Amino acid sequence: QSLPTDNMQIVSSKKGFTLIELVLYIAIIAGFLTTTIFFAMRVVEGGQRARIHAEVQQNLRVAMERIDREIRSAVDLNVAGSTFNAHPGVLSLEGESGEDPIVFDIQGGILRLSKGASGPYNLTSNDVEVTNFVVKNHSVSNRTKVIQIEMTVRYASTADSVAYDVESSARTSVVLRTQSD
């Protein structure tokens, strides 16, 4: 056996990172993770905002279509049972026998429909609030009966952790069918 002498060099096989390299790698990874998390949060927030916007639009569209359909199929306008030119308005229509009257009204920010003796049912969901419902009577004497509806729907749910102020409005004018004599 030979012993190492002073002239021989010992080669070290240690491999690793210096402290500066380690800090630099950690900073790069932290920056990447922060950017990724921020991007993911923005995507989720955008999806939630789109869902809320769609909820408001769908409630407004469905309610206006239903009002339009009921007015077109009504026999006459019940002026005494309606509230015109004010919020919350009430629209009362005379329907076919057994469905008299047909009433649209607002209760607790929800648009409701009542037909005859049946109790009211909601046309808008609990996630939205009808903030404006105005009924206008543009009828011309006893000839043409025209009803104008103005409605504004706002997102009102508190179930989401982030509140968004989304609101949409619509206006329509509908002519009642004429009753054949």
PDB file of C-alpha atoms in Angstrom:
ATOM      1  CA  GLN A   1       0.000   0.000   0.000  1.00  0.00           C
ATOM      2  CA  SER A   2       1.161   3.399  -0.732  1.00  0.00           C
ATOM      3  CA  LEU A   3       0.223   6.346   1.345  1.00  0.00           C
ATOM      4  CA  PRO A   4      -0.564   9.672  -0.192  1.00  0.00           C
ATOM      5  CA  THR A   5       2.288  12.016  -0.217  1.00  0.00           C
ATOM      6  CA  ASP A   6       2.302  15.769  -0.063  1.00  0.00           C
ATOM      7  CA  ASN A   7       2.670  15.974  -3.826  1.00  0.00           C
ATOM      8  CA  MET A   8      -0.560  14.160  -4.581  1.00  0.00           C
ATOM      9  CA  GLN A   9      -3.811  16.102  -4.955  1.00  0.00           C
ATOM     10  CA  ILE A  10      -7.075  14.794  -3.567  1.00  0.00           C
ATOM     11  CA  VAL A  11     -10.000  15.323  -5.962  1.00  0.00           C
ATOM     12  CA  SER A  12     -13.294  16.169  -4.287  1.00  0.00           C
ATOM     13  CA  SER A  13     -16.466  14.684  -5.729  1.00  0.00           C
ATOM     14  CA  LYS A  14     -18.892  17.047  -3.946  1.00  0.00           C
ATOM     15  CA  LYS A  15     -21.574  18.499  -6.229  1.00  0.00           C
ATOM     16  CA  GLY A  16     -24.339  20.978  -5.254  1.00  0.00           C
ATOM     17  CA  PHE A  17     -25.570  24.530  -5.403  1.00  0.00           C
ATOM     18  CA  THR A  18     -24.039  27.570  -3.923  1.00  0.00           C
ATOM     19  CA  LEU A  19     -26.168  29.722  -1.669  1.00  0.00           C
ATOM     20  CA  ILE A  20     -26.532  32.371  -4.380  1.00  0.00           C
ATOM     21  CA  GLU A  21     -27.691  29.793  -6.939  1.00  0.00           C
ATOM     22  CA  LEU A  22     -30.207  28.364  -4.480  1.00  0.00           C
ATOM     23  CA  VAL A  23     -31.687  31.807  -3.692  1.00  0.00           C
ATOM     24  CA  LEU A  24     -31.864  32.630  -7.405  1.00  0.00           C
ATOM     25  CA  TYR A  25     -33.687  29.354  -8.237  1.00  0.00           C
ATOM     26  CA  ILE A  26     -36.163  29.855  -5.402  1.00  0.00           C
ATOM     27  CA  ALA A  27     -36.881  33.428  -6.575  1.00  0.00           C
ATOM     28  CA  ILE A  28     -37.519  32.240 -10.151  1.00  0.00           C
ATOM     29  CA  ILE A  29     -39.855  29.452  -8.999  1.00  0.00           C
ATOM     30  CA  ALA A  30     -41.713  31.819  -6.629  1.00  0.00           C
ATOM     31  CA  GLY A  31     -42.182  34.353  -9.438  1.00  0.00           C
ATOM     32  CA  PHE A  32     -43.500  31.664 -11.770  1.00  0.00           C
ATOM     33  CA  LEU A  33     -45.928  30.309  -9.157  1.00  0.00           C
ATOM     34  CA  THR A  34     -47.164  33.811  -8.262  1.00  0.00           C
ATOM     35  CA  THR A  35     -47.830  34.612 -11.921  1.00  0.00           C
ATOM     36  CA  THR A  36     -49.603  31.281 -12.477  1.00  0.00           C
ATOM     37  CA  ILE A  37     -51.817  31.686  -9.406  1.00  0.00           C
ATOM     38  CA  PHE A  38     -52.702  35.295 -10.356  1.00  0.00           C
ATOM     39  CA  PHE A  39     -53.589  34.186 -13.895  1.00  0.00           C
ATOM     40  CA  ALA A  40     -55.744  31.305 -12.609  1.00  0.00           C
ATOM     41  CA  MET A  41     -57.596  33.633 -10.242  1.00  0.00           C
ATOM     42  CA  ARG A  42     -58.317  36.057 -13.104  1.00  0.00           C
ATOM     43  CA  VAL A  43     -59.661  33.213 -15.254  1.00  0.00           C
ATOM     44  CA  VAL A  44     -61.970  32.033 -12.455  1.00  0.00           C
ATOM     45  CA  GLU A  45     -63.125  35.619 -11.810  1.00  0.00           C
ATOM     46  CA  GLY A  46     -63.837  36.136 -15.518  1.00  0.00           C
ATOM     47  CA  GLY A  47     -65.850  32.918 -15.630  1.00  0.00           C
ATOM     48  CA  GLN A  48     -67.852  33.962 -12.587  1.00  0.00           C
ATOM     49  CA  ARG A  49     -68.536  37.404 -14.079  1.00  0.00           C
ATOM     50  CA  ALA A  50     -69.673  35.792 -17.356  1.00  0.00           C
ATOM     51  CA  ARG A  51     -72.002  33.423 -15.457  1.00  0.00           C
ATOM     52  CA  ILE A  52     -73.542  36.336 -13.540  1.00  0.00           C
ATOM     53  CA  HIS A  53     -74.000  38.382 -16.716  1.00  0.00           C
ATOM     54  CA  ALA A  54     -75.684  35.381 -18.392  1.00  0.00           C
ATOM     55  CA  GLU A  55     -77.968  34.908 -15.348  1.00  0.00           C
ATOM     56  CA  VAL A  56     -79.155  38.521 -15.525  1.00  0.00           C
ATOM     57  CA  GLN A  57     -79.655  38.384 -19.298  1.00  0.00           C
ATOM     58  CA  GLN A  58     -81.527  35.074 -19.167  1.00  0.00           C
ATOM     59  CA  ASN A  59     -83.904  36.260 -16.419  1.00  0.00           C
ATOM     60  CA  LEU A  60     -84.657  39.449 -18.325  1.00  0.00           C
ATOM     61  CA  ARG A  61     -85.163  37.676 -21.655  1.00  0.00           C
ATOM     62  CA  VAL A  62     -87.401  34.905 -20.274  1.00  0.00           C
ATOM     63  CA  ALA A  63     -89.546  37.370 -18.306  1.00  0.00           C
ATOM     64  CA  MET A  64     -89.995  39.725 -21.270  1.00  0.00           C
ATOM     65  CA  GLU A  65     -90.852  36.842 -23.606  1.00  0.00           C
ATOM     66  CA  ARG A  66     -93.464  35.541 -21.165  1.00  0.00           C
ATOM     67  CA  ILE A  67     -95.022  38.986 -20.727  1.00  0.00           C
ATOM     68  CA  ASP A  68     -95.096  39.427 -24.517  1.00  0.00           C
ATOM     69  CA  ARG A  69     -96.785  36.032 -25.009  1.00  0.00           C
ATOM     70  CA  GLU A  70     -99.408  36.641 -22.310  1.00  0.00           C
ATOM     71  CA  ILE A  71    -100.289  40.114 -23.640  1.00  0.00           C
ATOM     72  CA  ARG A  72    -100.636  38.817 -27.199  1.00  0.00           C
ATOM     73  CA  SER A  73    -102.958  36.023 -26.081  1.00  0.00           C
ATOM     74  CA  ALA A  74    -105.038  38.158 -23.678  1.00  0.00           C
ATOM     75  CA  VAL A  75    -108.593  39.099 -24.509  1.00  0.00           C
ATOM     76  CA  ASP A  76    -108.468  42.572 -22.933  1.00  0.00           C
ATOM     77  CA  LEU A  77    -106.569  44.867 -20.608  1.00  0.00           C
ATOM     78  CA  ASN A  78    -107.882  45.171 -17.057  1.00  0.00           C
ATOM     79  CA  VAL A  79    -107.235  48.893 -16.505  1.00  0.00           C
ATOM     80  CA  ALA A  80    -108.706  48.941 -12.993  1.00  0.00           C
ATOM     81  CA  GLY A  81    -106.426  46.124 -11.818  1.00  0.00           C
ATOM     82  CA  SER A  82    -103.257  47.569 -13.385  1.00  0.00           C
ATOM     83  CA  THR A  83    -100.813  50.162 -12.098  1.00  0.00           C
ATOM     84  CA  PHE A  84     -99.394  52.338 -14.885  1.00  0.00           C
ATOM     85  CA  ASN A  85     -96.416  54.704 -15.154  1.00  0.00           C
ATOM     86  CA  ALA A  86     -94.847  53.816 -11.800  1.00  0.00           C
ATOM     87  CA  HIS A  87     -92.508  51.258 -10.258  1.00  0.00           C
ATOM     88  CA  PRO A  88     -93.520  48.686  -9.222  1.00  0.00           C
ATOM     89  CA  GLY A  89     -96.116  48.442 -11.924  1.00  0.00           C
ATOM     90  CA  VAL A  90     -98.867  45.868 -12.106  1.00  0.00           C
ATOM     91  CA  LEU A  91    -100.227  44.477 -15.349  1.00  0.00           C
ATOM     92  CA  SER A  92    -103.642  42.838 -15.198  1.00  0.00           C
ATOM     93  CA  LEU A  93    -105.077  41.174 -18.283  1.00  0.00           C
ATOM     94  CA  GLU A  94    -108.360  39.475 -19.024  1.00  0.00           C
ATOM     95  CA  GLY A  95    -107.676  36.021 -20.351  1.00  0.00           C
ATOM     96  CA  GLU A  96    -109.772  33.224 -21.727  1.00  0.00           C
ATOM     97  CA  SER A  97    -112.442  31.845 -19.404  1.00  0.00           C
ATOM     98  CA  GLY A  98    -110.936  30.118 -16.382  1.00  0.00           C
ATOM     99  CA  GLU A  99    -107.705  32.115 -16.592  1.00  0.00           C
ATOM    100  CA  ASP A 100    -109.135  35.450 -15.575  1.00  0.00           C
ATOM    101  CA  PRO A 101    -107.256  37.567 -14.543  1.00  0.00           C
ATOM    102  CA  ILE A 102    -103.620  37.255 -15.612  1.00  0.00           C
ATOM    103  CA  VAL A 103    -101.508  39.450 -13.315  1.00  0.00           C
ATOM    104  CA  PHE A 104     -97.823  40.403 -13.444  1.00  0.00           C
ATOM    105  CA  ASP A 105     -96.498  42.068 -10.297  1.00  0.00           C
ATOM    106  CA  ILE A 106     -93.350  42.510  -8.221  1.00  0.00           C
ATOM    107  CA  GLN A 107     -92.961  41.010  -4.753  1.00  0.00           C
ATOM    108  CA  GLY A 108     -89.625  41.300  -2.944  1.00  0.00           C
ATOM    109  CA  GLY A 109     -87.822  42.222  -6.156  1.00  0.00           C
ATOM    110  CA  ILE A 110     -89.119  39.128  -7.975  1.00  0.00           C
ATOM    111  CA  LEU A 111     -91.437  39.308 -10.988  1.00  0.00           C
ATOM    112  CA  ARG A 112     -94.462  37.060 -10.444  1.00  0.00           C
ATOM    113  CA  LEU A 113     -97.264  35.766 -12.657  1.00  0.00           C
ATOM    114  CA  SER A 114    -100.711  34.802 -11.396  1.00  0.00           C
ATOM    115  CA  LYS A 115    -103.330  33.175 -13.607  1.00  0.00           C
ATOM    116  CA  GLY A 116    -106.886  33.019 -12.383  1.00  0.00           C
ATOM    117  CA  ALA A 117    -107.325  31.373  -9.015  1.00  0.00           C
ATOM    118  CA  SER A 118    -103.887  29.751  -9.047  1.00  0.00           C
ATOM    119  CA  GLY A 119    -101.321  31.310  -6.769  1.00  0.00           C
ATOM    120  CA  PRO A 120     -98.470  33.373  -8.155  1.00  0.00           C
ATOM    121  CA  TYR A 121     -95.243  31.806  -9.353  1.00  0.00           C
ATOM    122  CA  ASN A 122     -91.904  33.478  -9.891  1.00  0.00           C
ATOM    123  CA  LEU A 123     -90.708  34.426 -13.361  1.00  0.00           C
ATOM    124  CA  THR A 124     -87.301  35.633 -12.136  1.00  0.00           C
ATOM    125  CA  SER A 125     -84.862  33.771  -9.918  1.00  0.00           C
ATOM    126  CA  ASN A 126     -83.753  34.641  -6.397  1.00  0.00           C
ATOM    127  CA  ASP A 127     -80.306  35.531  -7.762  1.00  0.00           C
ATOM    128  CA  VAL A 128     -81.615  38.657  -9.469  1.00  0.00           C
ATOM    129  CA  GLU A 129     -83.747  41.600  -8.423  1.00  0.00           C
ATOM    130  CA  VAL A 130     -86.194  43.490 -10.613  1.00  0.00           C
ATOM    131  CA  THR A 131     -85.300  47.104  -9.832  1.00  0.00           C
ATOM    132  CA  ASN A 132     -87.638  48.689 -12.366  1.00  0.00           C
ATOM    133  CA  PHE A 133     -90.955  47.383 -13.686  1.00  0.00           C
ATOM    134  CA  VAL A 134     -93.072  50.063 -15.347  1.00  0.00           C
ATOM    135  CA  VAL A 135     -96.235  49.345 -17.319  1.00  0.00           C
ATOM    136  CA  LYS A 136     -97.510  52.018 -19.717  1.00  0.00           C
ATOM    137  CA  ASN A 137    -100.882  52.045 -21.445  1.00  0.00           C
ATOM    138  CA  HIS A 138    -100.584  53.471 -24.973  1.00  0.00           C
ATOM    139  CA  SER A 139    -104.050  52.347 -26.056  1.00  0.00           C
ATOM    140  CA  VAL A 140    -106.021  54.411 -28.535  1.00  0.00           C
ATOM    141  CA  SER A 141    -109.629  54.716 -27.297  1.00  0.00           C
ATOM    142  CA  ASN A 142    -111.425  51.427 -27.887  1.00  0.00           C
ATOM    143  CA  ARG A 143    -109.538  50.457 -31.019  1.00  0.00           C
ATOM    144  CA  THR A 144    -105.908  49.469 -30.545  1.00  0.00           C
ATOM    145  CA  LYS A 145    -104.637  48.376 -27.148  1.00  0.00           C
ATOM    146  CA  VAL A 146    -100.878  48.800 -26.798  1.00  0.00           C
ATOM    147  CA  ILE A 147     -98.962  48.029 -23.632  1.00  0.00           C
ATOM    148  CA  GLN A 148     -95.360  49.090 -23.105  1.00  0.00           C
ATOM    149  CA  ILE A 149     -93.204  47.325 -20.516  1.00  0.00           C
ATOM    150  CA  GLU A 150     -89.910  48.663 -19.153  1.00  0.00           C
ATOM    151  CA  MET A 151     -87.916  46.344 -16.944  1.00  0.00           C
ATOM    152  CA  THR A 152     -84.485  46.428 -15.297  1.00  0.00           C
ATOM    153  CA  VAL A 153     -82.911  43.363 -13.695  1.00  0.00           C
ATOM    154  CA  ARG A 154     -79.875  43.506 -11.394  1.00  0.00           C
ATOM    155  CA  TYR A 155     -77.739  40.723  -9.947  1.00  0.00           C
ATOM    156  CA  ALA A 156     -78.656  40.484  -6.268  1.00  0.00           C
ATOM    157  CA  SER A 157     -77.260  37.222  -4.923  1.00  0.00           C
ATOM    158  CA  THR A 158     -75.096  37.396  -1.818  1.00  0.00           C
ATOM    159  CA  ALA A 159     -74.103  33.745  -2.104  1.00  0.00           C
ATOM    160  CA  ASP A 160     -70.951  34.592  -4.037  1.00  0.00           C
ATOM    161  CA  SER A 161     -67.926  35.793  -2.130  1.00  0.00           C
ATOM    162  CA  VAL A 162     -67.297  38.515  -4.722  1.00  0.00           C
ATOM    163  CA  ALA A 163     -70.172  40.849  -5.536  1.00  0.00           C
ATOM    164  CA  TYR A 164     -70.569  42.118  -9.078  1.00  0.00           C
ATOM    165  CA  ASP A 165     -72.762  45.010 -10.115  1.00  0.00           C
ATOM    166  CA  VAL A 166     -74.414  43.617 -13.252  1.00  0.00           C
ATOM    167  CA  GLU A 167     -77.631  45.192 -14.496  1.00  0.00           C
ATOM    168  CA  SER A 168     -79.596  44.981 -17.732  1.00  0.00           C
ATOM    169  CA  SER A 169     -82.719  46.720 -19.035  1.00  0.00           C
ATOM    170  CA  ALA A 170     -85.256  46.061 -21.770  1.00  0.00           C
ATOM    171  CA  ARG A 171     -88.311  47.750 -23.201  1.00  0.00           C
ATOM    172  CA  THR A 172     -91.039  46.294 -25.383  1.00  0.00           C
ATOM    173  CA  SER A 173     -94.397  47.365 -26.748  1.00  0.00           C
ATOM    174  CA  VAL A 174     -97.054  44.746 -27.409  1.00  0.00           C
ATOM    175  CA  VAL A 175    -100.447  44.995 -29.093  1.00  0.00           C
ATOM    176  CA  LEU A 176    -103.301  42.984 -27.587  1.00  0.00           C
ATOM    177  CA  ARG A 177    -105.119  40.785 -30.050  1.00  0.00           C
ATOM    178  CA  THR A 178    -108.504  42.028 -31.111  1.00  0.00           C
ATOM    179  CA  GLN A 179    -111.484  40.035 -29.989  1.00  0.00           C
ATOM    180  CA  SER A 180    -113.673  38.918 -32.841  1.00  0.00           C
ATOM    181  CA  ASP A 181    -117.356  39.676 -32.413  1.00  0.00           C
TER     182      ASP A 181
END
